[in-house]
DNA sequence: TAAGCGTCGATTGTCGACAGTTTAATCTTG
DNA sequence: CAAGATTAAACTGTCGACAATCGACGCTTA
């Protein structure tokens, strides 16, 4: 059963995967705040809303739980995870750990082809800098980082990053605007590509560390201007 | 529905979680080889065997898929993941990345209490060295490493480690014997605790890196004596 | 008025069923 | 006899149903 009204076209490639679709829908709902942190995710409600049964919804919820977007209290249901300042710190700490390592691997695997791909992505960053679409800016930013990890060539590294990303998108979606000076993000990423090309391990690690830590401080600052809430429900 | 016959006592605390139980059963089956790599996991079969319906089995399978123990081919079902040499490399590469980082954090958080806990675990390693129970040795080995990450204090770091661990247990279970000289593993872990206490970042990272890399080489050697198989099924 | 208790609606956990698809087995046919 | 077509069995994806449980509300009782 399709979620959207059949889009006429026969472009039903990787569509056949209900729980995947539900997972995407839920993820999106969490990211854009339709499902606020702490909100209860009522299986029957989602199911009815999507015109499907509860089974696929439950499976999708379990998936998102594993990814850290939802928490489940047995016999009480699934809830949108509340991220506290501590979680943000954990996420960025792990991001630094993982991305610095990935950057080193990526530098080793750097070919003209994927070097150009990165450069093109930086061009995209330049373009989006002018737009007022903050969400888009964040998205293209992530895409660059993700490309680096793809180049590193480890599926597991990529999975960790993707899981962290969806958690982060949640907070960032909540914060709203992220960059004070959008034009600068393209520049900072050029610096990242530079050190990758240069290929000196220490410098690469230091540069990526600095870059991510900067984002960490930025997000941390903005988050602390927002409600601090204890996670989960009382026992 | 309970899996075991009710153990009389009222110690039915965290029992109420069918999918959790199923997940554990399946994990165990994968680790000890009852479910061989590449084997098909038939939902109805598992369900019947456990005397439950397919729904919880499916949810558990999705969970293990997310953890990397199973792969799912839409419309064809779940299969036990086949780990190739490349996967082993990815796992250990990530382990080094994560555990070295965790070790640094752990060193900062090291208190007399958890320092003693680590030491006690090393004692256990000494004791199990005499036994011929290889599985037990591996398990206690992991427990030490896990404790370090617990001390580091990041839930996410711990989750990444746990996921990697279950994948690794799979390979190691397959290999059978892992240590040529069991008496040495206690020693090497003492060295790890030493550098943690000493608290010098570079030395900690280097030592953990070396320790894990050694295991990597060991496992890699043993794995390559075993069938190399392509993962998944043909499209 | 505040704490305790029972009731009722809402929601989860689990089950069995059914249709559509995949896989295995059997039967053709060149 | 081998390759392809055909049929039958097995399995997955999804659904709707039902009992058990949880949380809220209101009522009783100090």
Coordinates of C-alpha atoms (C1' of nucleotides) in Angstrom, one line a residue:
Chain A
X1 CA 0.0 0.0 0.0
X2 CA 1.3 3.4 -0.9
X3 CA 1.6 6.3 1.4
X4 CA 1.1 9.1 -1.0
X5 CA -1.6 9.0 -3.5
X6 CA -0.1 7.1 -6.4
X7 CA 2.1 9.6 -8.2
X8 CA 0.8 8.4 -11.5
X9 CA 4.3 7.9 -13.0
X10 CA 5.8 4.4 -12.9
X11 CA 8.7 5.7 -10.8
X12 CA 8.2 3.0 -8.2
X13 CA 11.8 1.9 -7.8
X14 CA 12.8 1.4 -4.2
X15 CA 9.3 2.2 -3.1
X16 CA 8.3 -1.3 -2.2
X17 CA 9.2 -1.1 1.5
X18 CA 6.4 0.0 3.8
X19 CA 8.4 0.1 7.0
X20 CA 11.1 2.0 5.2
X21 CA 8.6 4.5 4.1
X22 CA 7.1 4.8 7.5
X23 CA 10.5 5.2 9.0
X24 CA 11.2 8.0 6.6
X25 CA 7.9 9.7 7.4
X26 CA 8.5 9.4 11.1
X27 CA 12.0 10.6 10.9
X28 CA 10.9 13.6 8.9
X29 CA 8.2 14.3 11.4
X30 CA 10.6 14.2 14.2
X31 CA 13.2 16.4 12.4
X32 CA 10.8 19.1 11.4
X33 CA 9.2 19.2 14.8
X34 CA 5.8 17.8 13.9
X35 CA 6.6 15.3 16.5
X36 CA 8.0 17.3 19.4
X37 CA 10.6 15.9 21.7
X38 CA 8.9 13.9 24.4
X39 CA 5.8 13.5 22.4
X40 CA 4.1 10.1 22.4
X41 CA 4.0 8.2 19.2
X42 CA 0.7 6.5 19.1
X43 CA 0.9 3.5 16.8
X44 CA -2.7 3.4 15.9
X45 CA -2.7 7.1 15.2
X46 CA 0.2 7.0 12.8
X47 CA -1.3 3.9 11.2
X48 CA -4.6 5.4 10.7
X49 CA -3.1 8.6 9.4
X50 CA -1.1 6.7 6.8
X51 CA -3.9 4.3 6.0
X52 CA -2.1 1.2 7.0
X53 CA -2.0 -1.3 9.9
X54 CA 0.0 -1.0 13.1
X55 CA 2.4 -3.8 12.3
X56 CA 4.6 -1.8 9.9
X57 CA 4.5 1.2 12.2
X58 CA 5.8 -0.8 15.1
X59 CA 8.6 -2.2 13.0
X60 CA 9.5 1.3 11.8
X61 CA 9.4 2.6 15.4
X62 CA 11.8 -0.1 16.5
X63 CA 14.1 0.9 13.8
X64 CA 14.1 4.5 14.9
X65 CA 14.5 3.5 18.4
X66 CA 17.7 1.7 17.5
X67 CA 18.8 4.8 15.7
X68 CA 18.2 6.9 18.8
X69 CA 15.3 9.0 17.6
X70 CA 12.7 7.3 19.7
X71 CA 12.7 5.7 23.1
X72 CA 10.3 2.9 24.1
X73 CA 8.9 2.4 27.5
X74 CA 7.4 -1.1 27.6
X75 CA 3.7 -1.2 27.8
X76 CA 3.6 2.5 27.4
X77 CA 4.7 3.0 23.9
X78 CA 7.2 5.0 21.9
X79 CA 8.2 8.6 22.6
X80 CA 10.3 11.1 20.7
X81 CA 13.6 11.2 22.4
X82 CA 14.4 14.3 24.4
X83 CA 18.0 15.4 23.8
X84 CA 19.7 17.1 26.6
X85 CA 22.8 19.1 26.6
X86 CA 24.7 16.0 27.6
X87 CA 23.4 14.2 24.5
X88 CA 24.6 16.9 22.3
X89 CA 28.0 16.7 23.8
X90 CA 28.1 12.9 23.3
X91 CA 27.0 13.3 19.7
X92 CA 29.6 15.8 18.8
X93 CA 32.3 14.0 20.8
X94 CA 31.6 10.9 18.8
X95 CA 31.4 12.8 15.6
X96 CA 34.9 14.2 16.1
X97 CA 36.2 10.8 17.0
X98 CA 34.6 9.2 13.9
X99 CA 35.0 11.9 11.3
X100 CA 38.6 12.6 12.1
X101 CA 39.4 9.0 11.6
X102 CA 37.3 8.8 8.5
X103 CA 39.1 11.9 7.1
X104 CA 42.4 10.1 7.5
X105 CA 41.2 7.1 5.6
X106 CA 39.6 9.4 3.0
X107 CA 42.9 11.2 2.4
X108 CA 44.5 7.8 1.6
X109 CA 41.7 6.9 -0.8
X110 CA 41.5 10.4 -2.4
X111 CA 41.3 10.1 -6.2
X112 CA 40.9 12.8 -8.8
X113 CA 37.3 11.7 -9.2
X114 CA 36.1 12.0 -5.6
X115 CA 38.3 15.0 -5.1
X116 CA 36.3 16.8 -7.8
X117 CA 33.1 15.5 -6.3
X118 CA 34.0 17.2 -3.0
X119 CA 34.9 20.4 -4.9
X120 CA 31.5 20.4 -6.6
X121 CA 29.8 20.0 -3.3
X122 CA 31.7 23.0 -2.0
X123 CA 30.4 24.9 -5.0
X124 CA 26.9 23.9 -4.0
X125 CA 27.7 25.3 -0.5
X126 CA 28.7 28.6 -2.1
X127 CA 25.5 28.7 -4.1
X128 CA 23.2 27.9 -1.1
X129 CA 25.0 30.6 0.9
X130 CA 23.1 33.3 -0.9
X131 CA 19.7 31.6 -0.4
X132 CA 17.8 32.1 2.8
X133 CA 17.0 28.4 3.0
X134 CA 18.7 27.5 6.3
X135 CA 17.6 23.9 6.3
X136 CA 19.1 23.4 2.8
X137 CA 22.4 24.9 4.0
X138 CA 22.5 22.4 6.8
X139 CA 21.7 19.6 4.5
X140 CA 24.3 20.4 2.0
X141 CA 26.8 20.8 4.8
X142 CA 26.1 17.3 6.0
X143 CA 26.3 16.0 2.5
X144 CA 29.9 17.2 2.3
X145 CA 30.8 15.5 5.5
X146 CA 29.1 12.3 4.4
X147 CA 30.9 12.3 1.2
X148 CA 34.2 12.3 3.0
X149 CA 33.1 9.2 5.0
X150 CA 31.9 7.5 1.8
X151 CA 35.4 8.1 0.4
X152 CA 36.9 6.6 3.5
X153 CA 35.1 3.5 2.4
X154 CA 33.8 1.9 5.6
X155 CA 30.2 1.0 5.7
X156 CA 30.2 0.9 9.5
X157 CA 31.8 4.3 9.8
X158 CA 29.1 5.6 7.5
X159 CA 26.3 4.0 9.6
X160 CA 27.5 5.5 12.8
X161 CA 27.7 8.9 11.1
X162 CA 24.2 8.5 9.6
X163 CA 22.7 7.6 13.0
X164 CA 24.4 10.6 14.6
X165 CA 23.2 12.8 11.8
X166 CA 19.6 12.0 12.2
X167 CA 19.9 12.7 15.9
X168 CA 21.6 16.0 15.1
X169 CA 19.1 17.0 12.5
X170 CA 16.5 16.7 15.3
X171 CA 18.2 19.3 17.5
X172 CA 19.2 21.5 14.6
X173 CA 15.6 21.4 13.3
X174 CA 14.6 22.5 16.7
X175 CA 17.0 25.4 16.8
X176 CA 16.0 26.7 13.5
X177 CA 18.8 28.9 12.2
X178 CA 22.3 27.6 12.7
X179 CA 24.8 29.8 10.8
X180 CA 25.3 33.4 11.6
X181 CA 27.3 33.8 8.4
X182 CA 26.4 31.3 5.8
X183 CA 29.0 32.5 3.4
X184 CA 31.7 31.3 5.7
X185 CA 30.7 27.6 5.7
X186 CA 31.8 27.2 2.1
X187 CA 35.2 28.6 3.1
X188 CA 35.7 26.4 6.1
X189 CA 34.9 23.3 4.0
X190 CA 37.4 24.4 1.4
X191 CA 39.9 24.3 4.2
X192 CA 38.9 20.8 4.9
X193 CA 39.4 19.7 1.3
X194 CA 42.8 21.5 1.3
X195 CA 44.2 19.5 4.1
X196 CA 42.8 16.3 2.7
X197 CA 44.6 16.9 -0.5
X198 CA 47.7 17.8 1.3
X199 CA 47.5 14.5 3.1
X200 CA 49.3 15.1 6.3
X201 CA 47.7 13.0 9.0
X202 CA 48.2 15.3 12.0
X203 CA 47.0 18.4 10.2
X204 CA 43.9 16.6 8.8
X205 CA 42.9 15.3 12.2
X206 CA 43.5 18.7 13.8
X207 CA 41.6 20.6 11.1
X208 CA 38.5 18.3 11.2
X209 CA 38.6 18.3 15.0
X210 CA 38.6 22.1 15.0
X211 CA 35.9 22.3 12.4
X212 CA 33.5 20.0 14.2
X213 CA 34.3 21.4 17.6
X214 CA 33.4 24.8 16.3
X215 CA 30.0 23.6 15.2
X216 CA 29.7 21.9 18.6
X217 CA 30.2 25.2 20.4
X218 CA 27.8 26.9 18.1
X219 CA 25.1 24.4 18.6
X220 CA 25.8 24.2 22.3
X221 CA 25.4 27.9 22.6
X222 CA 22.0 27.9 20.8
X223 CA 20.7 24.8 22.6
X224 CA 21.3 26.3 26.0
X225 CA 18.9 29.1 25.1
X226 CA 16.2 26.5 24.8
X227 CA 14.2 24.5 27.3
X228 CA 16.4 22.0 29.1
X229 CA 14.3 18.9 29.8
X230 CA 14.9 15.6 31.4
X231 CA 14.7 12.7 29.1
X232 CA 12.2 9.9 29.2
X233 CA 9.3 9.6 31.6
X234 CA 9.4 9.0 35.3
X235 CA 9.4 5.3 36.2
Chain B
X1 CA 3.9 -15.4 26.7
X2 CA 7.0 -16.6 28.6
X3 CA 9.8 -18.5 27.0
X4 CA 10.9 -20.3 30.0
X5 CA 8.6 -22.0 32.5
X6 CA 7.7 -19.4 35.2
X7 CA 10.6 -19.7 37.7
X8 CA 8.3 -19.8 40.7
X9 CA 9.9 -16.9 42.5
X10 CA 8.5 -13.4 42.1
X11 CA 11.7 -12.4 40.4
X12 CA 9.9 -11.4 37.2
X13 CA 11.3 -7.9 36.9
X14 CA 12.7 -7.1 33.5
X15 CA 11.3 -10.3 31.9
X16 CA 8.3 -8.7 30.2
X17 CA 9.8 -8.0 26.8
X18 CA 9.2 -10.7 24.2
X19 CA 11.0 -9.1 21.4
X20 CA 14.0 -8.5 23.7
X21 CA 14.0 -12.1 24.6
X22 CA 13.7 -13.2 21.0
X23 CA 16.5 -10.9 20.0
X24 CA 18.7 -12.5 22.7
X25 CA 17.8 -16.0 21.6
X26 CA 18.5 -15.1 17.9
X27 CA 21.7 -13.4 18.8
X28 CA 22.9 -16.4 20.8
X29 CA 21.9 -18.7 17.9
X30 CA 24.0 -16.6 15.5
X31 CA 26.9 -16.4 17.8
X32 CA 27.2 -20.1 18.6
X33 CA 26.7 -21.0 15.0
X34 CA 23.3 -22.7 15.3
X35 CA 22.4 -20.2 12.7
X36 CA 25.3 -20.3 10.2
X37 CA 26.3 -17.3 8.2
X38 CA 24.1 -17.0 5.2
X39 CA 21.4 -19.1 6.7
X40 CA 17.9 -18.0 6.1
X41 CA 16.0 -17.0 9.2
X42 CA 12.5 -18.2 8.7
X43 CA 10.1 -16.2 10.7
X44 CA 7.4 -18.8 11.1
X45 CA 10.0 -21.4 12.0
X46 CA 11.5 -19.3 14.8
X47 CA 8.0 -18.4 16.0
X48 CA 6.8 -22.0 16.1
X49 CA 10.0 -23.1 17.8
X50 CA 9.5 -20.5 20.5
X51 CA 5.8 -21.0 20.7
X52 CA 4.9 -17.4 19.8
X53 CA 3.6 -15.6 16.8
X54 CA 5.6 -14.1 14.0
X55 CA 5.1 -10.4 14.9
X56 CA 7.6 -10.3 17.8
X57 CA 10.1 -12.4 15.7
X58 CA 9.9 -9.8 12.9
X59 CA 10.5 -7.0 15.3
X60 CA 13.5 -8.8 16.8
X61 CA 14.9 -9.5 13.4
X62 CA 14.6 -5.8 12.4
X63 CA 16.5 -5.0 15.6
X64 CA 19.3 -7.5 14.8
X65 CA 19.4 -6.2 11.2
X66 CA 20.1 -2.7 12.6
X67 CA 22.8 -4.2 14.7
X68 CA 24.4 -5.8 11.7
X69 CA 23.8 -9.4 12.6
X70 CA 21.2 -10.0 10.0
X71 CA 20.5 -8.7 6.5
X72 CA 17.1 -8.4 5.0
X73 CA 16.3 -8.9 1.3
X74 CA 12.8 -7.5 0.8
X75 CA 10.2 -10.2 0.0
X76 CA 12.8 -12.9 0.6
X77 CA 13.4 -12.6 4.3
X78 CA 16.2 -12.3 6.8
X79 CA 19.5 -14.0 6.5
X80 CA 22.4 -14.3 8.9
X81 CA 25.0 -11.9 7.7
X82 CA 28.2 -13.3 6.1
X83 CA 31.2 -11.4 7.3
X84 CA 34.0 -11.2 4.8
X85 CA 37.6 -10.3 5.5
X86 CA 36.8 -6.7 4.6
X87 CA 34.1 -6.6 7.3
X88 CA 36.5 -7.8 9.9
X89 CA 38.9 -5.0 8.9
X90 CA 36.1 -2.4 9.1
X91 CA 35.1 -3.7 12.6
X92 CA 38.6 -3.6 14.0
X93 CA 39.3 -0.3 12.4
X94 CA 36.3 1.2 14.0
X95 CA 37.1 -0.5 17.3
X96 CA 40.4 1.1 17.4
X97 CA 38.9 4.5 16.6
X98 CA 36.3 4.2 19.2
X99 CA 38.1 2.5 22.0
X100 CA 41.2 4.7 21.9
X101 CA 39.0 7.7 22.2
X102 CA 37.0 6.0 25.0
X103 CA 40.2 5.2 26.8
X104 CA 41.2 8.8 26.9
X105 CA 37.9 9.8 28.3
X106 CA 38.0 6.9 30.8
X107 CA 41.4 8.1 32.0
X108 CA 39.9 11.4 32.8
X109 CA 37.0 9.9 34.7
X110 CA 39.2 7.3 36.5
X111 CA 38.2 7.1 40.2
X112 CA 39.6 4.7 42.8
X113 CA 36.3 2.8 42.6
X114 CA 36.3 2.0 38.9
X115 CA 40.0 1.6 38.9
X116 CA 39.5 -1.3 41.4
X117 CA 36.7 -2.6 39.3
X118 CA 39.0 -2.9 36.3
X119 CA 41.6 -4.5 38.5
X120 CA 39.1 -7.1 39.7
X121 CA 38.3 -7.8 36.1
X122 CA 41.9 -8.4 35.4
X123 CA 41.9 -10.9 38.3
X124 CA 39.1 -12.7 36.6
X125 CA 41.1 -12.8 33.4
X126 CA 43.9 -14.4 35.4
X127 CA 41.6 -17.0 36.8
X128 CA 40.0 -17.9 33.5
X129 CA 43.4 -18.3 31.9
X130 CA 43.8 -21.7 33.6
X131 CA 40.4 -22.9 32.4
X132 CA 40.0 -24.4 29.0
X133 CA 36.8 -22.5 28.4
X134 CA 37.8 -20.4 25.4
X135 CA 34.4 -18.8 25.0
X136 CA 34.5 -17.6 28.6
X137 CA 38.0 -16.1 28.1
X138 CA 36.8 -14.1 25.2
X139 CA 33.7 -13.0 27.1
X140 CA 35.7 -11.8 30.1
X141 CA 38.1 -10.1 27.8
X142 CA 35.2 -8.1 26.2
X143 CA 33.9 -7.3 29.6
X144 CA 37.1 -5.5 30.5
X145 CA 37.0 -3.4 27.3
X146 CA 33.4 -2.6 27.9
X147 CA 34.1 -1.5 31.4
X148 CA 36.6 1.0 30.1
X149 CA 33.9 2.5 27.8
X150 CA 31.4 2.6 30.6
X151 CA 33.9 4.6 32.6
X152 CA 34.3 6.9 29.6
X153 CA 30.6 7.7 30.2
X154 CA 29.2 8.0 26.8
X155 CA 26.1 6.0 26.0
X156 CA 26.7 6.4 22.3
X157 CA 30.2 5.2 22.5
X158 CA 29.0 2.2 24.4
X159 CA 26.3 1.4 21.8
X160 CA 28.7 1.5 19.0
X161 CA 31.0 -0.8 20.9
X162 CA 28.2 -3.2 21.8
X163 CA 27.1 -3.4 18.2
X164 CA 30.6 -4.1 17.0
X165 CA 30.9 -6.7 19.8
X166 CA 28.0 -8.8 18.7
X167 CA 29.4 -8.8 15.2
X168 CA 32.7 -9.8 16.4
X169 CA 31.4 -12.5 18.7
X170 CA 29.9 -14.0 15.6
X171 CA 33.3 -14.3 13.8
X172 CA 35.0 -15.4 16.9
X173 CA 32.4 -18.0 17.7
X174 CA 33.0 -19.3 14.2
X175 CA 36.8 -19.4 14.7
X176 CA 36.6 -21.3 17.9
X177 CA 39.8 -20.9 19.7
X178 CA 41.2 -17.5 19.7
X179 CA 44.2 -17.2 22.1
X180 CA 47.3 -19.3 21.7
X181 CA 48.5 -18.3 25.1
X182 CA 45.6 -17.5 27.4
X183 CA 47.9 -16.5 30.3
X184 CA 49.1 -13.6 28.3
X185 CA 45.8 -11.8 27.9
X186 CA 45.6 -10.9 31.6
X187 CA 49.1 -9.4 31.3
X188 CA 48.3 -7.3 28.3
X189 CA 45.2 -5.9 30.0
X190 CA 47.3 -5.0 33.0
X191 CA 49.3 -2.9 30.7
X192 CA 46.2 -1.2 29.5
X193 CA 45.2 -0.4 33.1
X194 CA 48.7 0.9 33.8
X195 CA 48.6 3.5 31.0
X196 CA 45.1 4.5 32.1
X197 CA 46.3 5.2 35.6
X198 CA 49.4 7.0 34.3
X199 CA 47.0 9.2 32.3
X200 CA 49.2 10.4 29.4
X201 CA 47.0 10.8 26.4
X202 CA 49.5 9.8 23.7
X203 CA 50.6 6.7 25.5
X204 CA 47.0 5.6 26.2
X205 CA 46.0 5.9 22.6
X206 CA 49.1 4.2 21.4
X207 CA 48.8 1.3 23.8
X208 CA 45.1 0.7 23.1
X209 CA 45.7 1.0 19.4
X210 CA 48.5 -1.6 19.7
X211 CA 46.4 -3.9 21.8
X212 CA 43.4 -4.0 19.5
X213 CA 45.5 -4.1 16.4
X214 CA 47.2 -7.2 17.8
X215 CA 43.8 -8.9 18.2
X216 CA 43.0 -7.7 14.7
X217 CA 46.0 -9.4 13.2
X218 CA 45.3 -12.5 15.2
X219 CA 41.7 -12.8 14.1
X220 CA 42.6 -11.9 10.6
X221 CA 45.1 -14.7 10.4
X222 CA 42.6 -17.3 11.7
X223 CA 39.8 -16.0 9.5
X224 CA 41.7 -16.3 6.4
X225 CA 42.1 -20.0 7.1
X226 CA 38.3 -20.3 6.8
X227 CA 35.9 -20.1 3.8
X228 CA 35.8 -16.7 2.2
X229 CA 32.3 -16.1 1.0
X230 CA 30.6 -13.4 -0.8
X231 CA 27.9 -11.7 1.2
X232 CA 24.2 -11.6 0.6
X233 CA 22.4 -13.2 -2.3
X234 CA 22.7 -12.5 -6.0
X235 CA 20.2 -9.8 -7.1
Chain C
dT1 C1' -8.6 19.6 51.1
dA2 C1' -5.6 16.0 50.2
dA3 C1' -4.7 11.2 49.8
dG4 C1' -6.5 6.6 48.5
dC5 C1' -9.3 3.5 45.6
dG6 C1' -12.1 1.7 41.8
dT7 C1' -13.7 2.4 37.2
dC8 C1' -13.5 3.4 32.3
dG9 C1' -11.5 4.6 28.0
dA10 C1' -7.4 4.4 25.4
dT11 C1' -3.4 1.9 23.9
dT12 C1' -0.1 -1.8 23.6
dG13 C1' 1.4 -6.7 22.9
dT14 C1' 0.3 -10.6 20.6
dC15 C1' -2.1 -13.6 17.7
dG16 C1' -4.1 -15.9 13.5
dA17 C1' -5.5 -15.2 8.7
dC18 C1' -5.0 -14.1 3.9
dA19 C1' -3.1 -12.5 -0.4
dG20 C1' 0.8 -12.1 -3.3
dT21 C1' 5.5 -13.5 -4.2
dT22 C1' 9.5 -16.4 -4.1
dT23 C1' 11.6 -20.9 -4.2
dA24 C1' 11.6 -25.7 -5.1
dA25 C1' 10.0 -29.5 -7.6
dT26 C1' 8.0 -31.6 -11.6
dC27 C1' 6.9 -31.9 -16.1
dT28 C1' 7.7 -30.7 -21.1
dT29 C1' 10.1 -30.4 -25.2
dG30 C1' 13.8 -29.7 -28.5
Chain D
dC1 C1' 19.6 -35.3 -21.5
dA2 C1' 19.5 -30.5 -20.7
dA3 C1' 17.0 -26.2 -20.7
dG4 C1' 12.8 -24.1 -20.1
dA5 C1' 8.1 -23.9 -18.8
dT6 C1' 4.7 -25.2 -15.2
dT7 C1' 2.8 -26.4 -10.9
dA8 C1' 2.9 -26.8 -6.0
dA9 C1' 4.7 -25.6 -1.5
dA10 C1' 6.6 -22.3 1.5
dC11 C1' 7.2 -17.8 3.1
dT12 C1' 6.7 -12.9 3.6
dG13 C1' 4.1 -8.5 4.1
dT14 C1' 0.1 -6.8 5.9
dC15 C1' -4.2 -6.7 8.2
dG16 C1' -7.9 -6.8 11.7
dA17 C1' -9.1 -8.6 16.3
dC18 C1' -8.7 -9.4 21.3
dA19 C1' -7.1 -9.6 25.8
dA20 C1' -4.1 -7.4 29.1
dT21 C1' -2.4 -3.1 30.9
dC22 C1' -1.8 1.7 31.7
dG23 C1' -3.3 6.4 32.9
dA24 C1' -6.8 9.6 33.9
dC25 C1' -10.8 10.8 36.1
dG26 C1' -13.9 11.1 39.6
dC27 C1' -15.6 9.4 44.0
dT28 C1' -15.0 8.1 48.7
dT29 C1' -13.0 9.0 53.1
dA30 C1' -10.4 10.9 56.5

